[in-house]
Short mmCIF file of C-alpha atoms in Angstrom, two decimals:
data_model
loop_
_atom_site.label_atom_id
_atom_site.label_comp_id
_atom_site.label_asym_id
_atom_site.label_seq_id
_atom_site.Cartn_x
_atom_site.Cartn_y
_atom_site.Cartn_z
CA MET A 151 147.81 126.65 31.67
CA ILE A 152 148.84 123.94 30.74
CA ARG A 153 151.62 121.47 32.83
CA THR A 154 153.49 118.40 32.19
CA ALA A 155 153.56 116.54 35.31
CA PHE A 156 155.83 112.92 35.24
CA PHE A 157 155.41 110.16 37.45
CA VAL A 158 158.92 107.84 37.31
CA SER A 159 160.38 104.77 39.34
CA GLY A 160 161.95 101.97 39.42
CA ARG A 161 158.06 99.51 39.49
CA THR A 162 155.12 100.54 38.27
CA ALA A 163 154.81 104.25 39.75
CA ILE A 164 151.21 102.79 40.24
CA THR A 165 152.73 104.93 43.98
CA ALA A 166 153.96 108.01 42.18
CA GLU A 167 151.14 107.75 39.85
CA ILE A 168 148.60 107.42 43.57
CA LEU A 169 150.19 110.38 45.34
CA GLY A 170 150.88 113.01 42.05
CA HIS A 171 146.99 112.22 41.13
CA SER A 172 145.93 113.19 44.89
CA LEU A 173 148.64 116.76 44.40
CA ILE A 174 147.51 117.71 41.15
CA THR A 175 143.97 117.48 41.94
CA GLN A 176 144.15 119.90 43.46
CA PHE A 177 144.78 122.51 41.42
CA ASP A 178 141.41 122.97 39.53
CA ASP A 179 142.73 125.60 36.93
CA VAL A 180 146.34 123.70 36.11
CA ASN A 181 145.62 121.47 33.27
CA PHE A 182 148.27 118.37 33.79
CA ARG A 183 149.70 116.54 30.96
CA ARG A 184 150.49 113.45 32.87
CA ILE A 185 153.77 111.37 31.64
CA VAL A 186 153.72 107.71 33.43
CA LEU A 187 157.72 105.61 33.25
CA PRO A 188 157.75 103.16 35.05
CA PHE A 189 160.43 100.29 35.29
CA ILE A 190 162.90 103.52 35.45
CA ASP A 191 165.80 100.77 36.36
CA THR A 192 169.16 101.42 35.29
CA GLU A 193 171.44 104.23 34.63
CA GLU A 194 171.31 103.75 30.87
CA LYS A 195 167.04 104.20 31.33
CA ALA A 196 167.28 107.28 34.08
CA LEU A 197 169.18 109.28 31.34
CA GLN A 198 167.14 108.59 29.19
CA ALA A 199 163.62 109.94 31.15
CA VAL A 200 166.01 112.80 32.11
CA ALA A 201 166.73 113.63 29.20
CA GLN A 202 162.81 113.22 27.73
CA ILE A 203 161.63 115.80 31.25
CA LYS A 204 164.28 118.34 30.21
CA ALA A 205 163.07 118.48 25.84
CA GLN A 206 159.60 119.09 28.11
CA ALA A 207 160.81 121.77 30.08
CA GLU A 208 162.04 123.34 26.69
CA ALA A 209 158.78 122.33 24.57
CA ASP A 210 156.29 123.87 27.28
CA GLN A 211 158.76 126.94 27.99
CA CYS A 212 157.86 125.87 31.61
CA ARG A 213 159.31 123.53 34.80
CA PRO A 214 157.35 119.73 34.56
CA VAL A 215 157.04 118.51 38.07
CA VAL A 216 158.40 114.97 38.56
CA PHE A 217 156.76 112.56 41.17
CA SER A 218 159.23 110.09 41.93
CA THR A 219 159.41 106.94 44.13
CA PHE A 220 162.93 106.07 43.76
CA ILE A 221 164.68 103.51 46.50
CA SER A 222 167.76 103.83 45.00
CA GLU A 223 169.27 107.34 45.77
CA ASN A 224 171.44 106.82 43.20
CA LEU A 225 168.62 106.61 40.73
CA ARG A 226 166.96 108.94 42.81
CA LYS A 227 169.42 111.85 42.70
CA LEU A 228 170.08 112.53 38.77
CA PHE A 229 166.45 113.94 38.66
CA VAL A 230 167.47 116.72 40.69
CA MET A 231 167.49 119.26 37.50
CA ASP A 232 167.09 123.24 37.34
CA GLU A 233 164.74 122.43 34.85
CA ALA A 234 161.75 120.56 36.64
CA LEU A 235 160.20 120.16 40.34
CA THR A 236 161.25 116.97 41.45
CA LEU A 237 159.21 116.13 44.58
CA ASP A 238 160.94 112.30 45.78
CA PHE A 239 158.27 110.53 47.88
CA PHE A 240 161.07 108.05 49.33
CA GLU A 241 163.65 111.02 49.87
CA THR A 242 161.31 112.57 52.12
CA PHE A 243 159.71 110.31 54.28
CA ILE A 244 161.89 107.39 54.97
CA GLY A 245 164.74 109.74 57.13
CA PRO A 246 162.23 110.13 59.92
CA LEU A 247 160.99 106.23 59.53
CA GLU A 248 164.14 105.50 59.93
CA LYS A 249 165.21 107.21 62.85
CA GLU A 250 161.52 106.43 64.82
CA LEU A 251 161.73 102.40 64.00
CA GLU A 252 165.65 103.30 64.98
CA ARG A 253 167.06 101.00 61.68
CA GLN A 254 167.88 101.94 58.39
CA SER A 255 165.31 100.76 55.22
CA SER A 256 165.38 97.56 53.76
CA HIS A 257 166.30 99.73 50.87
CA THR A 258 164.45 97.67 48.01
CA ALA A 259 162.82 98.54 45.36
CA GLY A 260 158.82 97.47 44.24
CA LYS A 261 157.71 96.37 46.75
CA VAL A 262 154.32 97.12 46.76
CA HIS A 263 153.30 95.71 43.69
CA ALA A 264 155.12 93.57 43.57
CA ILE A 265 154.36 90.17 45.00
CA SER A 266 154.51 89.67 47.87
CA ASN A 267 153.53 86.20 49.31
CA PHE A 268 151.85 83.15 47.31
CA GLU A 269 149.03 83.27 50.49
CA GLU A 270 148.20 86.73 49.42
CA TYR A 271 147.74 86.62 45.82
CA LYS A 272 145.79 83.20 46.22
CA HIS A 273 143.11 85.47 48.51
CA ARG A 274 142.96 87.49 46.20
CA ILE A 275 142.46 85.30 42.68
CA ASP A 276 140.27 83.20 44.83
CA ALA A 277 138.07 86.70 45.88
CA VAL A 278 138.28 87.10 41.91
CA ASN A 279 136.92 83.78 41.12
CA PHE A 280 134.72 84.16 43.91
CA ALA A 281 133.26 87.24 42.50
CA THR A 282 132.89 86.72 38.63
CA THR A 283 131.14 83.49 39.77
CA HIS A 284 128.85 84.99 41.89
CA ASP A 285 128.39 87.63 40.04
CA ASP A 286 124.67 88.42 39.48
CA GLY A 287 122.76 86.16 41.43
CA GLY A 288 124.73 82.91 39.75
CA MET A 289 125.55 80.08 41.97
CA ALA A 290 123.47 81.43 45.17
CA LYS A 291 123.63 77.38 46.60
CA ASN A 292 127.44 79.01 47.93
CA LEU A 293 126.44 81.88 49.65
CA GLN A 294 127.89 81.03 53.12
CA ASP A 295 131.53 81.40 51.46
CA ALA A 296 130.61 85.16 51.05
CA ASP A 297 132.36 88.45 53.05
CA VAL A 298 129.36 90.37 52.14
CA ILE A 299 126.50 90.16 49.37
CA LEU A 300 125.82 92.73 47.60
CA VAL A 301 122.23 93.76 46.68
CA GLY A 302 120.32 96.25 44.76
CA VAL A 303 118.48 97.33 41.53
CA SER A 304 120.09 96.33 38.33
CA ARG A 305 123.36 98.99 37.14
CA SER A 306 123.65 100.44 39.75
CA GLY A 307 126.66 99.48 40.68
CA LYS A 308 127.00 95.92 42.70
CA THR A 309 129.82 94.48 40.08
CA PRO A 310 131.97 96.98 39.73
CA THR A 311 132.24 96.88 43.29
CA CYS A 312 132.89 93.73 44.28
CA LEU A 313 135.20 93.04 41.51
CA TYR A 314 136.80 95.88 43.40
CA LEU A 315 136.23 94.28 46.57
CA ALA A 316 138.03 91.36 45.59
CA LEU A 317 141.03 92.53 43.12
CA GLN A 318 142.38 95.59 46.12
CA TYR A 319 140.87 93.88 49.74
CA GLY A 320 141.05 90.12 49.13
CA ILE A 321 137.00 90.51 50.06
CA LYS A 322 134.94 87.61 48.83
CA ALA A 323 131.98 90.08 47.93
CA ALA A 324 128.52 88.18 45.87
CA ASN A 325 125.60 90.72 44.18
CA TYR A 326 122.52 90.22 43.75
CA PRO A 327 120.26 91.41 41.66
CA PHE A 328 116.83 93.01 43.12
CA THR A 329 114.06 92.02 40.42
CA PRO A 330 111.23 93.01 39.87
CA GLU A 331 109.37 89.92 40.83
CA ASP A 332 110.81 90.20 43.79
CA PHE A 333 109.24 93.29 44.45
CA ALA A 334 105.73 92.14 43.93
CA ASP A 335 105.66 89.84 47.33
CA HIS A 336 107.86 92.79 49.25
CA ARG A 337 110.31 90.41 50.48
CA LEU A 338 113.67 89.09 49.96
CA PRO A 339 114.74 86.31 47.32
CA LYS A 340 114.38 83.29 49.18
CA PRO A 341 118.76 82.21 48.46
CA LEU A 342 118.82 84.81 50.53
CA HIS A 343 117.31 84.23 53.72
CA PRO A 344 119.86 82.66 55.48
CA PHE A 345 122.20 85.53 54.94
CA ARG A 346 120.84 88.24 56.68
CA ASN A 347 123.59 89.92 58.47
CA LYS A 348 125.82 89.51 54.96
CA LEU A 349 123.67 91.52 53.33
CA ILE A 350 124.90 95.07 52.30
CA GLY A 351 122.04 97.51 49.66
CA ILE A 352 123.27 99.47 46.90
CA THR A 353 120.57 102.14 45.89
CA ILE A 354 120.85 105.11 43.54
CA GLU A 355 119.37 108.03 41.93
CA PRO A 356 116.80 107.51 39.66
CA GLN A 357 117.84 110.04 36.95
CA ARG A 358 121.73 108.35 36.57
CA LEU A 359 119.87 104.79 36.38
CA SER A 360 118.33 105.57 34.18
CA GLN A 361 121.19 107.26 32.16
CA ILE A 362 123.56 104.20 32.29
CA ARG A 363 120.97 101.70 31.25
CA GLN A 364 120.56 104.32 28.14
CA SER A 365 123.50 103.11 26.85
CA ARG A 366 122.74 99.69 27.60
CA LYS A 367 119.97 99.03 26.44
CA PRO A 368 118.87 102.52 24.55
CA ASP A 369 115.23 103.01 24.55
CA SER A 370 114.11 99.94 26.07
CA GLN A 371 111.17 100.39 29.13
CA TYR A 372 113.93 99.13 31.21
CA ALA A 373 115.68 102.10 30.67
CA GLN A 374 112.42 104.18 31.28
CA LEU A 375 112.98 106.84 33.92
CA SER A 376 109.64 105.81 35.02
CA THR A 377 110.46 101.96 34.85
CA CYS A 378 113.84 103.31 37.08
CA GLU A 379 111.85 105.64 39.78
CA GLN A 380 109.18 102.62 41.06
CA GLU A 381 111.97 99.80 40.44
CA VAL A 382 114.12 102.31 42.85
CA LYS A 383 111.40 103.26 45.10
CA LEU A 384 110.63 99.42 45.61
CA ALA A 385 114.13 98.30 46.02
CA GLU A 386 114.23 100.94 49.18
CA SER A 387 111.27 100.22 50.44
CA LEU A 388 112.16 96.78 50.83
CA MET A 389 115.84 97.35 51.82
CA GLN A 390 114.14 99.41 55.03
CA HIS A 391 111.50 97.23 55.65
CA GLU A 392 113.82 94.11 55.89
CA ARG A 393 117.05 96.50 57.85
CA ILE A 394 119.32 95.84 55.12
CA PRO A 395 121.71 98.22 55.75
CA PHE A 396 122.12 100.86 51.76
CA LEU A 397 124.12 102.99 50.67
CA ASN A 398 123.73 105.82 47.40
CA THR A 399 125.71 104.79 44.63
CA THR A 400 125.17 108.11 42.79
CA ARG A 401 127.92 110.72 44.53
CA LEU A 402 130.36 107.61 45.16
CA SER A 403 133.03 106.71 43.11
CA ILE A 404 133.79 103.10 43.26
CA GLU A 405 137.20 103.57 45.83
CA GLU A 406 134.66 105.34 48.40
CA LEU A 407 131.54 102.27 48.14
CA SER A 408 134.02 99.92 48.62
CA THR A 409 135.84 101.19 51.33
CA THR A 410 132.37 102.03 53.27
CA ILE A 411 131.80 98.59 52.08
CA MET A 412 134.90 97.34 54.35
CA LEU A 413 133.97 99.48 56.88
CA LYS A 414 129.98 98.68 57.43
CA ALA A 415 130.54 94.91 57.50
CA GLY A 416 133.73 95.43 59.25
CA LEU A 417 135.99 93.58 57.17
CA LYS A 418 139.81 93.78 56.85
CA ARG A 419 141.89 93.31 53.49
CA ARG A 420 143.59 90.07 53.12
CA CYS A 421 145.67 90.91 50.36
CA TYR A 422 147.61 94.28 49.76
CA MET B 274 159.09 94.30 66.72
CA ILE B 275 155.24 95.39 66.65
CA ARG B 276 154.79 98.40 66.11
CA THR B 277 150.72 100.02 65.15
CA ALA B 278 150.51 102.52 61.73
CA PHE B 279 147.69 104.23 61.91
CA PHE B 280 146.29 105.34 58.09
CA VAL B 281 143.91 108.05 58.15
CA SER B 282 142.44 110.82 55.88
CA GLY B 283 139.04 112.74 56.12
CA ARG B 284 138.25 110.26 52.94
CA THR B 285 138.83 106.71 51.70
CA ALA B 286 141.93 106.82 53.37
CA ILE B 287 143.43 104.84 50.17
CA THR B 288 145.75 107.44 49.19
CA ALA B 289 147.06 107.36 53.19
CA GLU B 290 147.27 103.41 52.25
CA ILE B 291 149.15 102.77 49.91
CA LEU B 292 151.99 105.78 50.81
CA GLY B 293 152.08 104.39 54.14
CA HIS B 294 152.36 100.80 53.35
CA SER B 295 154.73 101.30 50.27
CA LEU B 296 156.55 103.01 53.36
CA ILE B 297 156.78 99.93 56.05
CA THR B 298 157.47 97.05 53.62
CA GLN B 299 161.01 98.70 53.67
CA PHE B 300 161.49 97.73 57.40
CA ASP B 301 160.88 94.59 56.94
CA ASP B 302 162.33 93.22 60.58
CA VAL B 303 158.97 95.02 61.87
CA ASN B 304 155.94 93.66 62.25
CA PHE B 305 153.09 96.26 61.23
CA ARG B 306 149.49 96.66 63.76
CA ARG B 307 147.46 98.47 61.18
CA ILE B 308 144.41 101.02 61.76
CA VAL B 309 142.58 102.52 59.26
CA LEU B 310 140.40 105.32 60.74
CA PRO B 311 138.35 106.37 57.03
CA PHE B 312 136.12 109.46 57.22
CA ILE B 313 137.78 111.89 59.29
CA ASP B 314 135.98 114.24 58.36
CA THR B 315 134.46 116.47 61.44
CA GLU B 316 136.28 117.62 64.17
CA GLU B 317 134.55 115.31 66.92
CA LYS B 318 136.04 112.03 64.83
CA ALA B 319 139.00 113.14 64.45
CA LEU B 320 139.05 113.84 68.53
CA GLN B 321 138.36 110.25 68.50
CA ALA B 322 141.05 109.02 66.68
CA VAL B 323 143.26 110.96 68.37
CA ALA B 324 141.97 109.26 71.63
CA GLN B 325 141.87 105.90 69.20
CA ILE B 326 145.87 106.66 68.57
CA LYS B 327 147.02 107.38 72.89
CA ALA B 328 145.19 104.61 73.77
CA GLN B 329 146.79 102.37 71.20
CA ALA B 330 151.24 104.38 72.30
CA GLU B 331 149.80 103.72 75.70
CA ALA B 332 148.64 99.73 74.89
CA ASP B 333 152.37 98.97 73.14
CA GLN B 334 154.15 101.07 75.13
CA CYS B 335 155.66 102.77 71.88
CA ARG B 336 154.34 105.48 69.75
CA PRO B 337 152.66 104.33 67.00
CA VAL B 338 153.12 105.45 63.43
CA VAL B 339 150.14 107.75 61.44
CA PHE B 340 150.07 108.21 58.28
CA SER B 341 147.34 110.99 56.49
CA THR B 342 145.91 112.30 54.15
CA PHE B 343 144.07 115.63 55.29
CA ILE B 344 142.90 118.50 53.69
CA SER B 345 142.02 120.24 56.27
CA GLU B 346 144.35 122.40 58.09
CA ASN B 347 142.67 122.38 61.76
CA LEU B 348 141.47 118.58 61.55
CA ARG B 349 145.34 117.75 60.03
CA LYS B 350 146.68 119.75 62.70
CA LEU B 351 145.21 117.86 65.87
CA PHE B 352 146.38 114.81 64.77
CA VAL B 353 149.77 116.22 65.50
CA MET B 354 151.33 115.25 69.01
CA ASP B 355 153.54 113.56 71.36
CA GLU B 356 152.35 110.05 71.64
CA ALA B 357 152.67 109.62 67.86
CA LEU B 358 154.89 110.20 64.21
CA THR B 359 152.69 112.31 62.52
CA LEU B 360 153.35 112.26 58.71
CA ASP B 361 151.09 113.87 56.22
CA PHE B 362 150.87 113.33 52.79
CA PHE B 363 149.89 117.07 52.05
CA GLU B 364 151.82 119.13 54.46
CA THR B 365 154.48 117.66 53.49
CA PHE B 366 154.38 118.49 49.64
CA ILE B 367 151.52 120.92 48.70
CA GLY B 368 153.62 123.92 49.79
CA PRO B 369 156.13 123.17 47.34
CA LEU B 370 153.20 122.26 44.63
CA GLU B 371 152.03 126.08 44.97
CA LYS B 372 154.63 127.75 45.57
CA GLU B 373 155.95 125.97 41.89
CA LEU B 374 152.77 126.67 40.44
CA GLU B 375 152.19 129.95 41.69
CA ARG B 376 148.58 129.63 43.23
CA GLN B 377 146.41 127.97 46.35
CA SER B 378 145.68 125.21 45.60
CA SER B 379 141.82 124.59 45.59
CA HIS B 380 141.56 123.00 49.63
CA THR B 381 138.49 120.27 48.86
CA ALA B 382 138.71 117.38 50.37
CA GLY B 383 138.63 113.51 48.96
CA LYS B 384 139.55 114.78 45.02
CA VAL B 385 141.55 111.57 44.13
CA HIS B 386 138.93 108.23 44.57
CA ALA B 387 136.01 110.23 44.41
CA ILE B 388 133.41 110.13 41.36
CA SER B 389 135.15 112.89 39.38
CA ASN B 390 132.86 113.05 35.83
CA PHE B 391 130.08 110.93 34.04
CA GLU B 392 132.60 110.73 31.53
CA GLU B 393 135.29 108.67 33.21
CA TYR B 394 132.94 106.67 35.46
CA LYS B 395 131.52 105.76 32.12
CA HIS B 396 134.76 104.46 30.33
CA ARG B 397 135.25 102.06 33.87
CA ILE B 398 131.83 100.59 33.84
CA ASP B 399 131.84 99.84 30.22
CA ALA B 400 136.29 98.80 30.86
CA VAL B 401 134.64 95.95 33.39
CA ASN B 402 130.81 95.05 31.90
CA PHE B 403 133.19 94.27 28.32
CA ALA B 404 136.40 91.97 30.26
CA THR B 405 132.94 89.79 32.08
CA THR B 406 131.61 89.97 28.89
CA HIS B 407 135.05 89.12 27.16
CA ASP B 408 136.32 86.58 29.62
CA ASP B 409 137.68 83.24 28.53
CA GLY B 410 136.87 83.57 25.13
CA GLY B 411 133.53 85.41 25.45
CA MET B 412 132.26 87.38 22.65
CA ALA B 413 134.57 86.21 20.23
CA LYS B 414 132.50 88.38 17.59
CA ASN B 415 133.17 92.08 19.77
CA LEU B 416 136.65 91.76 20.00
CA GLN B 417 137.30 94.36 17.69
CA ASP B 418 136.29 96.81 20.48
CA ALA B 419 138.98 95.86 22.50
CA ASP B 420 142.11 98.02 23.56
CA VAL B 421 144.39 94.00 23.88
CA ILE B 422 143.44 90.91 23.38
CA LEU B 423 145.55 88.62 26.06
CA VAL B 424 146.42 85.21 25.41
CA GLY B 425 147.95 82.53 27.54
CA VAL B 426 146.24 78.41 29.06
CA SER B 427 143.62 78.00 31.45
CA ARG B 428 145.13 80.42 34.82
CA SER B 429 147.23 81.86 33.91
CA GLY B 430 146.59 85.67 35.37
CA LYS B 431 144.50 86.11 32.26
CA THR B 432 141.01 87.11 33.69
CA PRO B 433 142.28 88.90 36.95
CA THR B 434 144.33 91.12 34.94
CA CYS B 435 141.92 91.66 32.66
CA LEU B 436 140.29 92.74 35.08
CA TYR B 437 142.57 95.30 36.84
CA LEU B 438 142.96 97.09 33.90
CA ALA B 439 139.36 97.75 33.03
CA LEU B 440 138.61 99.32 36.91
CA GLN B 441 142.09 100.84 37.20
CA TYR B 442 143.06 102.29 33.33
CA GLY B 443 139.52 102.33 32.27
CA ILE B 444 140.68 99.70 29.37
CA LYS B 445 139.09 97.04 27.45
CA ALA B 446 140.86 94.30 27.27
CA ALA B 447 139.72 90.86 26.59
CA ASN B 448 141.18 87.06 27.24
CA TYR B 449 140.94 84.35 25.22
CA PRO B 450 142.91 80.82 26.67
CA PHE B 451 144.44 78.62 24.68
CA THR B 452 142.91 74.96 25.00
CA PRO B 453 145.28 71.78 23.97
CA GLU B 454 143.13 71.60 20.66
CA ASP B 455 144.45 75.00 20.02
CA PHE B 456 148.04 73.92 20.11
CA ALA B 457 147.56 70.79 17.94
CA ASP B 458 147.98 72.15 14.73
CA HIS B 459 150.61 75.32 15.75
CA ARG B 460 147.80 78.06 15.16
CA LEU B 461 146.30 80.52 16.77
CA PRO B 462 142.43 80.07 17.51
CA LYS B 463 140.23 81.32 14.10
CA PRO B 464 138.82 84.70 15.87
CA LEU B 465 142.12 85.93 16.97
CA HIS B 466 143.45 85.83 13.10
CA PRO B 467 142.41 89.66 13.06
CA PHE B 468 143.45 91.10 16.03
CA ARG B 469 146.72 89.82 15.56
CA ASN B 470 147.93 93.01 17.01
CA LYS B 471 145.93 93.81 19.84
CA LEU B 472 147.85 90.06 21.50
CA ILE B 473 149.23 90.44 24.15
CA GLY B 474 150.38 86.72 25.58
CA ILE B 475 150.65 85.62 29.27
CA THR B 476 153.11 82.68 30.37
CA ILE B 477 153.76 80.98 33.93
CA GLU B 478 155.46 78.17 34.74
CA PRO B 479 154.34 75.31 35.30
CA GLN B 480 155.15 74.46 38.75
CA ARG B 481 153.38 77.42 39.80
CA LEU B 482 149.85 76.82 37.39
CA SER B 483 150.08 73.09 38.53
CA GLN B 484 150.08 75.00 42.09
CA ILE B 485 147.06 77.00 41.43
CA ARG B 486 144.53 74.86 39.11
CA GLN B 487 145.17 72.22 42.10
CA SER B 488 143.68 74.48 44.66
CA ARG B 489 140.61 74.69 41.60
CA LYS B 490 139.89 70.99 40.66
CA PRO B 491 142.61 68.83 43.39
CA ASP B 492 144.16 65.78 41.66
CA SER B 493 142.42 66.36 38.25
CA GLN B 494 144.07 65.75 34.91
CA TYR B 495 144.46 69.31 34.34
CA ALA B 496 146.59 69.67 37.39
CA GLN B 497 149.14 67.75 36.75
CA LEU B 498 152.99 69.23 35.76
CA SER B 499 152.98 66.89 33.30
CA THR B 500 149.98 68.67 32.12
CA CYS B 501 151.06 71.78 32.67
CA GLU B 502 154.34 71.90 31.47
CA GLN B 503 153.06 70.14 27.86
CA GLU B 504 150.73 72.65 27.93
CA VAL B 505 152.90 75.98 28.77
CA LYS B 506 155.68 74.35 26.08
CA LEU B 507 153.26 74.55 23.38
CA ALA B 508 151.64 77.58 24.04
CA GLU B 509 155.16 79.18 24.94
CA SER B 510 156.15 78.31 21.24
CA LEU B 511 153.14 78.66 19.23
CA MET B 512 153.26 82.37 20.61
CA GLN B 513 156.87 82.42 19.61
CA HIS B 514 155.83 81.12 16.33
CA GLU B 515 153.60 83.97 15.57
CA ARG B 516 155.42 85.77 17.38
CA ILE B 517 153.66 87.58 20.08
CA PRO B 518 155.22 89.06 22.64
CA PHE B 519 154.60 87.18 26.44
CA LEU B 520 154.98 88.60 30.06
CA ASN B 521 155.89 85.40 33.12
CA THR B 522 153.03 85.80 35.30
CA THR B 523 155.38 83.92 37.73
CA ARG B 524 157.11 86.72 39.59
CA LEU B 525 154.81 89.38 38.74
CA SER B 526 151.69 90.82 40.05
CA ILE B 527 148.86 91.48 39.05
CA GLU B 528 149.33 95.40 39.47
CA GLU B 529 153.20 94.59 37.40
CA LEU B 530 151.20 92.83 34.74
CA SER B 531 149.13 95.27 34.08
CA THR B 532 151.57 98.49 33.98
CA THR B 533 153.84 95.96 31.50
CA ILE B 534 150.71 95.42 29.35
CA MET B 535 150.12 98.93 29.23
CA LEU B 536 153.77 99.62 28.00
CA LYS B 537 153.95 97.53 25.79
CA ALA B 538 150.15 97.64 23.85
CA GLY B 539 151.07 101.95 24.54
CA LEU B 540 147.77 102.58 26.20
CA LYS B 541 146.89 105.51 28.03
CA ARG B 542 144.70 105.60 31.02
CA ARG B 543 141.20 106.60 30.63
CA CYS B 544 140.52 107.33 34.48
CA TYR B 545 141.72 107.70 37.93
#
């Protein structure tokens, strides 16, 4: 079964997409064609979007589902039609909140993913700079500024997690790889010694690691399953020995890893 | 006025946070204390969370607002209480969707921010690798694999935008800086010539650029307002001359920039 889902908003439509995506993934056997319509901020653009939705309904011979986040009631109203099921997020929730807080909402569009203030923006950019300059053991001398330091074998997923923590939370995350030389004497790499309390380990199933390394360096010794098994085993035993808490990334997305790291390290986000 | 907002979920609570955040930012004059409670996936943890919410209500002498995304009806029910206003996103929208799609939802938690399949994960990781190796004009030889190439003066916000495009959309975005030498002969840097149709420019107000560079290299010529004015002027004139579409990042967040780039370059996301 194929249905069309539209994500429509006066601004980025990111919130509409996240909301709609979280709902439609609950219907496994429905195949959704997804169409994002951001920056629908005038009546003209709204009427165009409505025409597109109606044309899709006609083509599909089936009602599209429209997920929207309109602050403007005038624009929102235009998307109520027989040809589609429209679920508007603000319409549903702003009312109960206004009642609870005993005040009117500001009805200002695009607050969520707009630049809120320069301070927050700076936190975010500084954290991204920090993550890129402290990637893969780089600039080990400045690790005292890190909020958290991820350790683990090469290709276990440290870099994307650090970048996610920087972009989404404004958290300064460094990462430091464990290389076979580090395991030799069963001790933490020296630059990490002063920062034990900031370390969080990332581990991964050897099979998955081999698969990832394979696509990076095909048929290398580095990608061989036996190499991966050996490295992961030594890395885990080092982390246990040094009492570094560690997470297994094999069944966790970058989001799940990041959320868990925030929780384990007791970190608070610096930007929204 | 200070109120407490809780974001609660059986998984990462990222969806609850984004949706809740988009609602509470509509109330400018209410100062929200935000508490995130992720991974509430057992009755025991739920009862602990409920106790925490009730204690907060007592301390605040005011009802907290609870934004939740519970798939499990049993856990969700526990959060309905006199001491708080609970808004659950699934409860509200799953019903109308089930009716429209004429089937039951799968009631499976954590679909959104979990690893959905290895292919999607690989797109994401590949895109992150691409962005980091093609940052700041790096590896200019492999630009043919880029989905989009951002150009602009140093510190105009190209890097975080490329990383965001990679992490959130699985888009391969390279970035290439315009340096004063490039402007000299009023021509595109040579490595970019074959890829004109992939270029999108980023520009920025000189004042803001100076502010950003100042915090990076205080009191340098690089950060001086006159330097920034000159560079921005030349970069914009080069982009106009070469007919490169460009966006001004000064009033746009990374999310707004990225969404606009997706739209302008006609790109489709490769991961959720």
